[in-house]
XYZ file of C-alpha atoms in Angstrom:
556
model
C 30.200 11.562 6.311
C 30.965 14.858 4.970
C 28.286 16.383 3.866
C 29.604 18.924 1.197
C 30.145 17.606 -2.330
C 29.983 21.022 -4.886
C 32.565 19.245 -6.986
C 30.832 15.676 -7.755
C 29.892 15.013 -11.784
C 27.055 13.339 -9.806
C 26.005 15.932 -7.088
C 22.498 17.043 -6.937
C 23.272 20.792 -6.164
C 25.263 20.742 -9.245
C 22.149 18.981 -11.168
C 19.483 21.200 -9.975
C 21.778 24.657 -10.603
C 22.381 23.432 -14.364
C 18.708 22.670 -15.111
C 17.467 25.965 -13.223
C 20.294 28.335 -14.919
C 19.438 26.725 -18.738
C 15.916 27.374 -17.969
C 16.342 31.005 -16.330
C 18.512 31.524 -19.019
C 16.540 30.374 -21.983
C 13.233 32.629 -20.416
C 15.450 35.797 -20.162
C 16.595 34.858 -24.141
C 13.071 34.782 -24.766
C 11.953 37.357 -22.887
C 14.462 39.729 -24.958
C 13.798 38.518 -28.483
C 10.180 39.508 -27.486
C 10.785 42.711 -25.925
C 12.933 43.566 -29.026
C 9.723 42.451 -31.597
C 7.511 44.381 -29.306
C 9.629 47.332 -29.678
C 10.387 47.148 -33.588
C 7.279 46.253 -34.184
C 5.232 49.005 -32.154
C 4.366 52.758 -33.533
C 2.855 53.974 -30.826
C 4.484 58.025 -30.609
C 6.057 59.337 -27.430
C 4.327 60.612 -24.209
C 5.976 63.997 -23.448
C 8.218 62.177 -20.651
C 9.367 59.918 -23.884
C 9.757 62.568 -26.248
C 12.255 64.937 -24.293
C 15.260 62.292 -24.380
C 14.286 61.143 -28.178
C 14.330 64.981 -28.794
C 17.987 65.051 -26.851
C 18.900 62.060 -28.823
C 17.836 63.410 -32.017
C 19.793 66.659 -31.222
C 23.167 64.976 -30.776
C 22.799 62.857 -33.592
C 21.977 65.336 -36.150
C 24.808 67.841 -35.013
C 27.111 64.923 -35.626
C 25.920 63.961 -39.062
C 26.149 67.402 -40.373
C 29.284 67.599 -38.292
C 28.406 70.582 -36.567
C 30.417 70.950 -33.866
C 28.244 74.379 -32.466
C 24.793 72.704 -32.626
C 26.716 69.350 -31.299
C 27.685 71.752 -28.138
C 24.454 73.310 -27.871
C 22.806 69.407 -28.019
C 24.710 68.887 -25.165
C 24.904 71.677 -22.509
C 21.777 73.667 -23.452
C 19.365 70.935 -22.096
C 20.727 70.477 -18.546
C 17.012 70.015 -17.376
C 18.123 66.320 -18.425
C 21.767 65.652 -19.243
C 23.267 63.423 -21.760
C 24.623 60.775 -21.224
C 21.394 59.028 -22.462
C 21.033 61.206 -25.367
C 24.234 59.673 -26.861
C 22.514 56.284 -26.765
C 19.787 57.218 -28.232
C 21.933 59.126 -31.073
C 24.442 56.108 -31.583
C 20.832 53.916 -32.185
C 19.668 56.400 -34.562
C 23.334 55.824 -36.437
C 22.954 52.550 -36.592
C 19.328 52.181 -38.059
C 17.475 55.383 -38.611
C 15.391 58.007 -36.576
C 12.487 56.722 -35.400
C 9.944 55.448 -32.726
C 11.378 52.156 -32.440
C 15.164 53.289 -32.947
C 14.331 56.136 -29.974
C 13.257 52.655 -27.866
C 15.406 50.510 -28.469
C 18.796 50.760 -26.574
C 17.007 51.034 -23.455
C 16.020 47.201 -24.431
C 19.685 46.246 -24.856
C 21.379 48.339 -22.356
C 18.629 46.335 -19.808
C 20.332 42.982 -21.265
C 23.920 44.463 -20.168
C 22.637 45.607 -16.479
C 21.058 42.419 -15.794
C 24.133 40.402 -17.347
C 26.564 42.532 -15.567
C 24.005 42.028 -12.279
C 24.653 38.399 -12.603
C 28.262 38.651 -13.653
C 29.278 40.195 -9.799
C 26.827 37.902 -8.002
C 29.351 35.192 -9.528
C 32.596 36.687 -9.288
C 31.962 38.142 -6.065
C 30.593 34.785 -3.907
C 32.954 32.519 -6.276
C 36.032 34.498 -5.114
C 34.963 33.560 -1.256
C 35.365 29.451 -2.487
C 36.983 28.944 -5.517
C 36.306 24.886 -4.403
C 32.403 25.674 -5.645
C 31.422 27.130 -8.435
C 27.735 25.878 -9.047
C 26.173 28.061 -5.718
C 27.681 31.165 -6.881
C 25.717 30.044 -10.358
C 22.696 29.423 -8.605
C 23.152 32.860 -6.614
C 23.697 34.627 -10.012
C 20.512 33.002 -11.807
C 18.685 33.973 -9.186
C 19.444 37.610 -9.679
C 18.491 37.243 -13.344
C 15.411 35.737 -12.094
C 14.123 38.175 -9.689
C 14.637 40.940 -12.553
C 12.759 38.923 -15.285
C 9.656 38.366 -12.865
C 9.637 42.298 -12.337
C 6.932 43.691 -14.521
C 8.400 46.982 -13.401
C 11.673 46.458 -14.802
C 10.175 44.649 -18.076
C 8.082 47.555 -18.808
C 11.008 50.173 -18.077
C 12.547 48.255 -20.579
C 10.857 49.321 -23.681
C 10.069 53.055 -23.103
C 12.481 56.038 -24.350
C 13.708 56.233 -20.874
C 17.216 57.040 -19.218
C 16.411 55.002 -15.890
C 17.695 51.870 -17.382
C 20.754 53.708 -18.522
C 21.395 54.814 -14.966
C 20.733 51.631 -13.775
C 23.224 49.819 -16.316
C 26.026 52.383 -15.100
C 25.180 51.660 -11.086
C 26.097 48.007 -12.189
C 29.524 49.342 -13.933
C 30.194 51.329 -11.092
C 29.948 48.430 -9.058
C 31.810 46.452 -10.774
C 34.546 48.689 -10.949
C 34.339 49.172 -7.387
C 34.970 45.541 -7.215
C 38.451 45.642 -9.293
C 39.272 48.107 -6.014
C 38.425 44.676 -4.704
C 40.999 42.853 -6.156
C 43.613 45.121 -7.622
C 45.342 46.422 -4.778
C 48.352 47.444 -6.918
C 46.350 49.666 -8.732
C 44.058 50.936 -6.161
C 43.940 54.512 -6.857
C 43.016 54.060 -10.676
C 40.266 52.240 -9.856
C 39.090 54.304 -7.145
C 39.745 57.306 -9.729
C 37.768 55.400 -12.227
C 34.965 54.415 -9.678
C 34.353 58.285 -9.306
C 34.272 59.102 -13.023
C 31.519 56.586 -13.056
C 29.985 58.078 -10.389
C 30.279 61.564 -12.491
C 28.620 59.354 -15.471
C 25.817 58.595 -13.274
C 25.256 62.181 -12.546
C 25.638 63.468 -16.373
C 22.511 60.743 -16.647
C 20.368 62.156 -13.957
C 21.731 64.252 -11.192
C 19.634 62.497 -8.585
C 20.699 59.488 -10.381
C 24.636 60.667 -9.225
C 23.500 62.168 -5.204
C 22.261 58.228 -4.500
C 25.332 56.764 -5.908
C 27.916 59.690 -4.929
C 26.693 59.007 -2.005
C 26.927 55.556 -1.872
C 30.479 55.271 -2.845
C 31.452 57.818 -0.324
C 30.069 55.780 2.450
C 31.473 52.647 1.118
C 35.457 54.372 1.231
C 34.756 55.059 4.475
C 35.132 51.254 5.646
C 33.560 48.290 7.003
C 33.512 49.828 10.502
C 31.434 53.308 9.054
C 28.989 54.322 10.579
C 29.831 52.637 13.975
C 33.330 54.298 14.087
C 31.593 57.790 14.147
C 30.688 56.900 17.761
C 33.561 55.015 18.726
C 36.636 56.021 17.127
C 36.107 58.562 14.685
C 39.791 58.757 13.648
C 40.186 55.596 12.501
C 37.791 56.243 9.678
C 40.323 58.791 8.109
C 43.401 56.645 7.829
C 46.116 57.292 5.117
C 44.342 54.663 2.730
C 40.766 55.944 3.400
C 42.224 59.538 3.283
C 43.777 58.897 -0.032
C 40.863 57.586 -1.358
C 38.288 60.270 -0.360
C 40.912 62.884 -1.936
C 40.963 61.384 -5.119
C 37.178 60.606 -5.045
C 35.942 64.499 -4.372
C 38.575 65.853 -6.563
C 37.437 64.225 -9.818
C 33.682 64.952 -8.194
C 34.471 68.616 -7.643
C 36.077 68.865 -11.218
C 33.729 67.251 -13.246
C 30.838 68.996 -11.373
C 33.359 72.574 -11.660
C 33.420 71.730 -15.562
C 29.631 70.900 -15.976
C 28.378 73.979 -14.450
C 30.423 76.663 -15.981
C 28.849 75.504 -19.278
C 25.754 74.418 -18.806
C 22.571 76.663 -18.386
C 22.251 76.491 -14.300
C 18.927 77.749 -13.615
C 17.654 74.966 -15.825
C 19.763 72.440 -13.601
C 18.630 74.392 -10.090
C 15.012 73.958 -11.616
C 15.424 70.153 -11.277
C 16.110 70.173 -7.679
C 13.620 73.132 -7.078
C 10.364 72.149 -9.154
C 9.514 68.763 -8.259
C 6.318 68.534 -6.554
C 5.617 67.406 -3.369
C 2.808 64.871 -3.687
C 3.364 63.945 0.447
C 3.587 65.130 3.784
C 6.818 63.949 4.758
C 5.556 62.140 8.004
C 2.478 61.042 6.435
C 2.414 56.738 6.653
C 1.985 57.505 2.551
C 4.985 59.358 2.536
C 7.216 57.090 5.152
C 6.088 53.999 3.077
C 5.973 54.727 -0.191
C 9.017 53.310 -1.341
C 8.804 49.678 0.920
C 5.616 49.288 -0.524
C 6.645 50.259 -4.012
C 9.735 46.983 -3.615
C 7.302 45.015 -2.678
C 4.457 45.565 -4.816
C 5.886 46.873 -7.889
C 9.812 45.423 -8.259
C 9.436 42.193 -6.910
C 6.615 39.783 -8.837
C 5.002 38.842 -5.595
C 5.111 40.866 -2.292
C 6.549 37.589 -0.515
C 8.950 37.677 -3.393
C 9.852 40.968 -2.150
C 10.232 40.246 1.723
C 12.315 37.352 0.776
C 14.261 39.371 -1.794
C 14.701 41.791 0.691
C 15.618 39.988 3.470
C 18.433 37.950 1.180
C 19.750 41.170 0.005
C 20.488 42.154 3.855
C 21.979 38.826 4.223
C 24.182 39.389 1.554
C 25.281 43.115 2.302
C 26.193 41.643 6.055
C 27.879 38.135 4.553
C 30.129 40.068 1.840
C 30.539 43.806 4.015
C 34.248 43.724 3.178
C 34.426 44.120 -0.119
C 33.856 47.486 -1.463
C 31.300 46.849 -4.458
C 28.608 45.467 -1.611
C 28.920 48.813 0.082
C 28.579 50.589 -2.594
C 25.846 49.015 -3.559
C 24.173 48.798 -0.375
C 24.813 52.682 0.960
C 23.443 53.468 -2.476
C 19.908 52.206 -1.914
C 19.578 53.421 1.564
C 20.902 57.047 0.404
C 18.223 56.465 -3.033
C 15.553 55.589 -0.329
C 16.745 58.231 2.267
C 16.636 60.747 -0.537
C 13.284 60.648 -2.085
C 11.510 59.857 0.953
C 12.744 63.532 2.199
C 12.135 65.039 -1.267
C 8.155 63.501 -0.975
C 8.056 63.650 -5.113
C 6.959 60.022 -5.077
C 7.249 58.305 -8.266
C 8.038 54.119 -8.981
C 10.921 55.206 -11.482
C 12.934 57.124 -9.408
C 14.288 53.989 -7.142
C 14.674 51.919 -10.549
C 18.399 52.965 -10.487
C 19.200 51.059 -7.455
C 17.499 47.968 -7.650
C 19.551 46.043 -10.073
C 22.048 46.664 -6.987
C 19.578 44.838 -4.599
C 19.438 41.989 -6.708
C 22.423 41.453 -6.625
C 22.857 41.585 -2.906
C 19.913 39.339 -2.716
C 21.807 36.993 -5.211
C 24.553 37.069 -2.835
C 22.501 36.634 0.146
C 21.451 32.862 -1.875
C 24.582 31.965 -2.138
C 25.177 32.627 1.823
C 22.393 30.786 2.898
C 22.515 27.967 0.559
C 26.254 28.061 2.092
C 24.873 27.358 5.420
C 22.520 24.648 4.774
C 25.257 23.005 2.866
C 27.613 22.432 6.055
C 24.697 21.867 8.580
C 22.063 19.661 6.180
C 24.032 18.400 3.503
C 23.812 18.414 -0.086
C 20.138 17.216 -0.338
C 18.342 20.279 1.307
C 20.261 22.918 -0.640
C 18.746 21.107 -3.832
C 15.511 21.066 -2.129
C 15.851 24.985 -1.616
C 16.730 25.350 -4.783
C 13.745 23.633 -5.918
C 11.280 25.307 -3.919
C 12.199 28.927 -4.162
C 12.305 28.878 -8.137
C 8.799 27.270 -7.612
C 7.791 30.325 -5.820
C 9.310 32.362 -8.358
C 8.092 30.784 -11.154
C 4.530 30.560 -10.054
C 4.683 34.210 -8.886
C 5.311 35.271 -12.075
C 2.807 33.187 -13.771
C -0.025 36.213 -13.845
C 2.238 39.106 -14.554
C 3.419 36.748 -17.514
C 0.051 35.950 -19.040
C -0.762 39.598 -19.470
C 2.572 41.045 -20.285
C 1.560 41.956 -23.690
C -1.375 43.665 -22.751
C 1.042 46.042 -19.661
C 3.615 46.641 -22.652
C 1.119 48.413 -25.052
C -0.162 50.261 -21.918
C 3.292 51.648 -21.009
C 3.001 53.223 -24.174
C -0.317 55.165 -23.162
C -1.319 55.551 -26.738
C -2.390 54.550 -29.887
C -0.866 53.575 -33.085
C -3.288 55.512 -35.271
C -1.837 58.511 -33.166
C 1.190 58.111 -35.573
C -0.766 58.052 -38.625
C -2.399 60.951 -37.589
C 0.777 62.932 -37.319
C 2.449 61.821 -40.429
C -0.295 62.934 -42.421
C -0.233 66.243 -40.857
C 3.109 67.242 -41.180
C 3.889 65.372 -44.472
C 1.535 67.813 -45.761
C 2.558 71.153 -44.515
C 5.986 72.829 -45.287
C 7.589 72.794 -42.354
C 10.349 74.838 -42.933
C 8.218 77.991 -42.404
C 5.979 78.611 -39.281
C 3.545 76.399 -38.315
C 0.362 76.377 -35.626
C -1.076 73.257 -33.584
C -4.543 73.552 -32.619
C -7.607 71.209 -31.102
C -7.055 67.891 -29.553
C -4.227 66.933 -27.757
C -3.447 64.236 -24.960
C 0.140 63.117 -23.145
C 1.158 60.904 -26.439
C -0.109 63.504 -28.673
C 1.958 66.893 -27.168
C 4.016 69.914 -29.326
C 7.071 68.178 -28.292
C 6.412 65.387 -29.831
C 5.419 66.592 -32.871
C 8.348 69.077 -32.961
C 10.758 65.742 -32.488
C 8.757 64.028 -35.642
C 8.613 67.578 -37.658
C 11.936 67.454 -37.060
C 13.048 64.117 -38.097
C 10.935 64.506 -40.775
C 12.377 67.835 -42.414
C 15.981 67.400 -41.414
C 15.928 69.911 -39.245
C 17.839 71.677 -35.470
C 14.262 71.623 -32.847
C 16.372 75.246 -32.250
C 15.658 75.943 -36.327
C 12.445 74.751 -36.115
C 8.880 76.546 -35.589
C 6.197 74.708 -34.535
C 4.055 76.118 -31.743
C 0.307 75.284 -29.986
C -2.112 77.481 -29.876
C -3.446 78.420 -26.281
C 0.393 79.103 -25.720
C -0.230 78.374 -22.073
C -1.184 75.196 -22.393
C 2.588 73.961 -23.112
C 4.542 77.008 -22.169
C 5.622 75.729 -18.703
C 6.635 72.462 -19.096
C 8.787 73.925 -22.315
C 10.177 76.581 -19.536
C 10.565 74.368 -16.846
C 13.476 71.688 -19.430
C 14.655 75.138 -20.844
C 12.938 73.795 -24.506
C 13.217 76.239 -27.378
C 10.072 79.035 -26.423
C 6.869 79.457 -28.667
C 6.858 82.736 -30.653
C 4.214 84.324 -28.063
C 7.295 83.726 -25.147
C 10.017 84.862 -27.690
C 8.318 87.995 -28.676
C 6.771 89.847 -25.803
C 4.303 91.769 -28.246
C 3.148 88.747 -29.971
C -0.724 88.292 -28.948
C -1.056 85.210 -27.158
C -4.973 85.042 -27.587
C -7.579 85.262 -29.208
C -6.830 83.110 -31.864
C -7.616 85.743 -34.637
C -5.159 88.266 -33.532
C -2.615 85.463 -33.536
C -3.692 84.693 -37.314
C -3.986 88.517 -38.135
C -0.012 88.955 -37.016
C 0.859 86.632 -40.355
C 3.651 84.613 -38.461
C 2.328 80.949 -39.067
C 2.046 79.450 -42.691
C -0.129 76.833 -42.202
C -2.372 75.302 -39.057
C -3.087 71.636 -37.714
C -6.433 71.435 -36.339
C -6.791 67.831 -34.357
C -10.620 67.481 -33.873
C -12.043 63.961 -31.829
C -15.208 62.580 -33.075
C -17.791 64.843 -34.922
C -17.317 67.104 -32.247
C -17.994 71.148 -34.130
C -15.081 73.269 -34.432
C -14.337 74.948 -30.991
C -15.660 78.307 -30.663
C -12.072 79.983 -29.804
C -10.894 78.136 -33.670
C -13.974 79.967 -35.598
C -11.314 82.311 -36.452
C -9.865 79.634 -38.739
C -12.782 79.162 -41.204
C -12.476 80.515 -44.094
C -9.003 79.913 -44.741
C -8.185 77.079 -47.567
C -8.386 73.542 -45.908
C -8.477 69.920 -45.927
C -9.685 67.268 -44.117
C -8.229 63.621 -43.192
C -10.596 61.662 -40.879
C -8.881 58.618 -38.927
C -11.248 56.279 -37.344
C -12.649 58.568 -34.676
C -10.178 61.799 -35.391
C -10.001 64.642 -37.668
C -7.420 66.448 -39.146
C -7.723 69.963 -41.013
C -4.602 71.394 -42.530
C -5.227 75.092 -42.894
C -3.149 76.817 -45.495
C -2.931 80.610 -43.670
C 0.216 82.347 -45.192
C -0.138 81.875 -49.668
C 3.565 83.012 -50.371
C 6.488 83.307 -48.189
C 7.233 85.825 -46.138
C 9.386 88.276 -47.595
C-alpha cells in the first residue's frame, strides 16, 4: 500500500492543513484589525527613538506638498544618521490621512502584513516547486511561517511603533524573493541578479547595517552551493564565468549606488553611525557570545522550545533547499546579521529583527521537509498527527503572551496619553513662528524632538525653519549632534550663554517659555529667573504647565 495520498478529496493531511491554515489565517486577520485599532486609536507621543523617523517622514512630506524640491533634497540627504527609505513611508501615510501620531505608526502595521504575506508566499512557491504533485504540505509549511511570526510578541510589538526595522525586514523578504526569480528565470538571469542588488542598495538606504547583513548575504549566496567548502578545496571553481558575471554586476550597482550616496550625503553623520554605538559587552564575555541565541529564543520565538524547534527546522530547511539562491540568501544573511553584532557588542533585540522573517521562512521550509519524510516512511496518518501536535504547541505557547498583549502594546509606547494633551496645550498657545524655550520636566516620550516634530506639524513649518530649543542646552545637545539634527541657538552661536538661565533670558532671543513642572513640586531654583514674567498655568492630572510670555513685540 502506498502510503502517500496529498491529492485525495478525502486525505487527512489535506483535512488537517485546511482547518489549521483557515484558523492561522483568520488569527493573523484578527490580529491586524486589532493592531490597526490599537494604533488609530492610541495618542500616546513619540519616544525620541520614534520621533527621529516621524520627524524624517514629516520632512519629506512637507517638501513635497509645498513642492519644494530644495527642502525635498535637504529631507533626504541631510539626515544620513538614518536614511530614507522609511521616511518615504511615513510621508506617503501622512498623504493619505494626515500628520499625526497614529498616521507616523501606521505603515509599519501594514508593511508587517506584506513581510509576513510575502514570508509565506516563498515558503509556498519555493517547497511547491520541488512537487508540483502536493500542494497542501507546502500550505502547511507556509502557515506555519505565519504562525511562528504571530506568536512573536517581539514582532507584534515592532509592529506598532514609528520604527524602520519592519521596513527593513519587509525589503529582506523582497530581496528574497527576487533572488528566487534568479531561481527560475534563467533567461533573464542578470536582471534579476541586477535587481537583487538594487534591493540590496534599498536595504542599505533603510539602515546601513540593515544593507552589511544582507550585502553580505547575497554575496555569499552568488558564490554557490559548494561556498565556503570550495575555499579549501578548489578555490577556482567558485569564480566561474556565471558566478564571475554575477559578482560583477552585483558590486558594480553596490559600488555605484554607495559612490552616489556618499558624494551627497553629510558623511561624518553616516561615519558617526558605525563609530558611536556603544559597547554594552566584552566581546568574549558568555553575555556577549550569547546574546543573540538567547534573544531567538526568548524574545522571537513565543516559547524557548518554540525557538529550538524553530531553529532547528530552519537548518533543516537551509540544508533541504541549499540550491536555490533565495535560501542562501536568506540563510548567509542571518549568520552575517549574527556574526556582525556579536563583534560590534552594541546589543540590542531590534537589531536582528531584519533577519528573522528570513528564518521563518527557512523554518517553514524545514516543515515541509520533514513532514516530507514522515510521509514516505509513516504514511499519511502521522504527518496529520504532526500537524496536530506542533500547532498545539504553538497555540498553547502563545496562550500567555496573548492574554496580555494589550497591556505589552501600551508599554511599547513608554508613555502616557495625557503626555499629548500636555503638549497641545503648550504649543497651541505660544506663537511658534518666533523663538521658543523648553524648560522643567522631561522624560524619553516627552523630549525637544518630539515637540519640535508636533510644533512643527502644528505650524506648518521646515524642523530647519523652526526654533524650539531646551534649556540646560546640554541636556539634548548630543543626541541632536550625534543624527546631525538642526543645533539649539547656544550650538549655533558660539557667544550665546548657555547657562544660567537669566543670561539666556537677558540675550532676548526666545519669545515665549514652556515650563513642564510634575506634581506640586516648587519651581526649580535654576528657573527663578523666570518669575516675574507674564504667565499661565494649565494643570493636567499630576503635571503643570506655565507658558511664559518673555519677548512683548517682535523682534525688529
Amino acid at each position: 500500500m502506498n502510503p502517500q495520498l496529498p491529492n485525495r478529496s478525502t486525505s487527512p493531511t489535506r483535512i488537517a492543513v485546511t482547518f489549521v491554515s483557515l484558523a492561522i489565517a483568520t488569527m493573523a486577520l484578527v490580529l491586524l484589525v486589532f493592531l490597526v485599532y490599537t494604533v488609530a486609536t492610541t495618542s500616546i507621543p513619540f519616544d525620541n527613538d520614534e520621533a527621529n523617523h516621524a520627524v524624517d517622514g514629516w520632512q519629506v512630506y512637507r517638501a513635497i506638498v509645498h513642492l519644494n524640491l530644495p527642502d525635498l533634497y535637504r529631507a533626504i540627504v541631510s539626515r544620513s544618521f538614518y536614511p530614507p527609505i522609511h521616511s518615504v513611508f511615513v510621508a506617503m501615510s501622512y498623504g493619505l490621512g494626515e500628520p499625526g501620531i497614529a498616521t507616523s505608526r501606521m505603515p509599519t502595521v501594514f508593511i508587517g502584513a506584506i513581510a509576513v504575506l510575502g514570508m509565506a508566499g516563498l515558503v509556498f512557491g519555493i517547497s511547491y516547486s520541488e512537487s508540483k504533485t502536493d500542494r497542501w504540505l507546502p500550505i502547511a509549511g507556509a502557515t506555519f511561517s505565519v504562525t511562528l511570526a504571530i506568536c512573536s510578541l517581539t514582532f507584534i510589538l515592532n509592529s506598532v511603533i514609528c520604527m524602520l526595522e519592519m521596513t527593513g525586514a519587509m525589503l529582506g523578504i523582497l530581496l528574497i524573493a527576487i533572488a528566487h526569480g534568479v531561481d527560475r528565470c534563467h533567461r533573464w538571469r542578470s536582471g534579476w541578479v541586477a535587481a537583487s542588488a538594487i534591493a540590496v542598495m534599498a536595504i542599505f538606504l533603510t539602515k546601513y547595517s540593515f544593507g552589511l547583513f544582507f550585502g553580505c548575504g547575497l554575496i555569499a549566496a552568488l558564490l554557490g552551493e559548494a561556498f565556503p567548502q570550495a575555499i579549501v578545496r578548489k578555490p577556482a571553481s567558485l569564480f566561474h564565468g556565471q558566478t564571475r558575471r554575477d559578482l560583477t554586476i552585483v558590486l558594480i550597482i553596490y559600488a555605484t549606488i554607495l559612490g552616489l550616496w556618499l558624494s551627497i550625503a553629510h558623511r561624518p553623520t553616516i561615519w558617526r553611525f558605525f563609530t558611536g554605538h556603544p559597547s554594552y559587552a566584552s566581546f568574549w564575555s558568555m553575555e556577549n557570545l550569547l546574546f543573540y541565541p538567547k534573544v531567538w529564543l526568548s524574545d522571537y520565538s513565543s516559547h524557548a522550545i518554540v525557538g529550538f524547534f524553530a531553529l532547528i527546522l530552519a537548518i533543516v530547511g537551509a540544508v533541504g533547499y541549499w540550491h536555490y539562491l533565495c535560501v542562501r540568501v536568506a540563510a548567509w544573511s542571518a549568520l552575517a546579521a549574527t556574526g556582525i553584532l556579536t563583534i560590534s557588542t552594541t546589543n540590542s533585540l531590534r537589531h536582528l529583527f531584519v533577519v528573522v522573517p528570513g528564518m521563518w521562512m527557512l523554518a517553514g521550509l524545514g516543515l515541509v521537509e520533514v513532514l516530507r519524510l514522515l510521509r514516505h516512511s509513516r504514511g499519511d496518518r502521522v504527518v496529520v498527527r504532526a500537524i496536530v501536535l506542533l500547532w498545539t504547541l504553538l497555540v498553547i505557547s502563545a496562550i500567555k503572551p496573548s492574554l496580555r498583549l494589550h497591556d505589552e502594546l501600551i508599554a511599547t509606547f513608554e508613555g502616557l496619553p495625557i503626555y499629548t494633551q500636555m503638549q497641545d496645550f503648550a504649543l497651541q498657545n505660544v506663537d511658534l513662528h518666533r523663538p521658543g524655550l523648553l524648560v522643567g520636566f522631561t522624560s524619553d516620550q516627552y523630549r525637544l524632538l518630539a515637540m519640535r516634530w508636533r510644533a512643527a506639524v502644528l505650524s506648518d513649518q521646515s524642523l530647519e525653519d523652526l526654533d524650539l530649543d531646551y534649556f540646560p542646552f546640554d541636556t539634548r545637545e548630543r543626541s541632536l549632534h550625534r543624527t546631525h539634527r538642526k543645533p539649539q541657538m547656544a550650538s549655533i552661536d558660539p557667544n550665546f550663554p548657555r547657562e544660567p538661565l537669566q543670561a539666556v533670558l537677558d540675550r532676548k532671543y526666545y519669545a515665549w517659555a514652556i515650563e513642564t513642572r510634575e506634581g506640586n513640586e516648587p519651581i526649580d531654583v535654576s528657573l527663578r529667573a523666570l518669575q516675574g514674567y507674564p504667565h499661565r498655568t494649565e494643570v493636567f492630572e499630576d503635571w503643570q504647565i506655565i507658558i511664559y510670555q518673555l519677548l512683548m513685540e517682535d523682534r525688529p
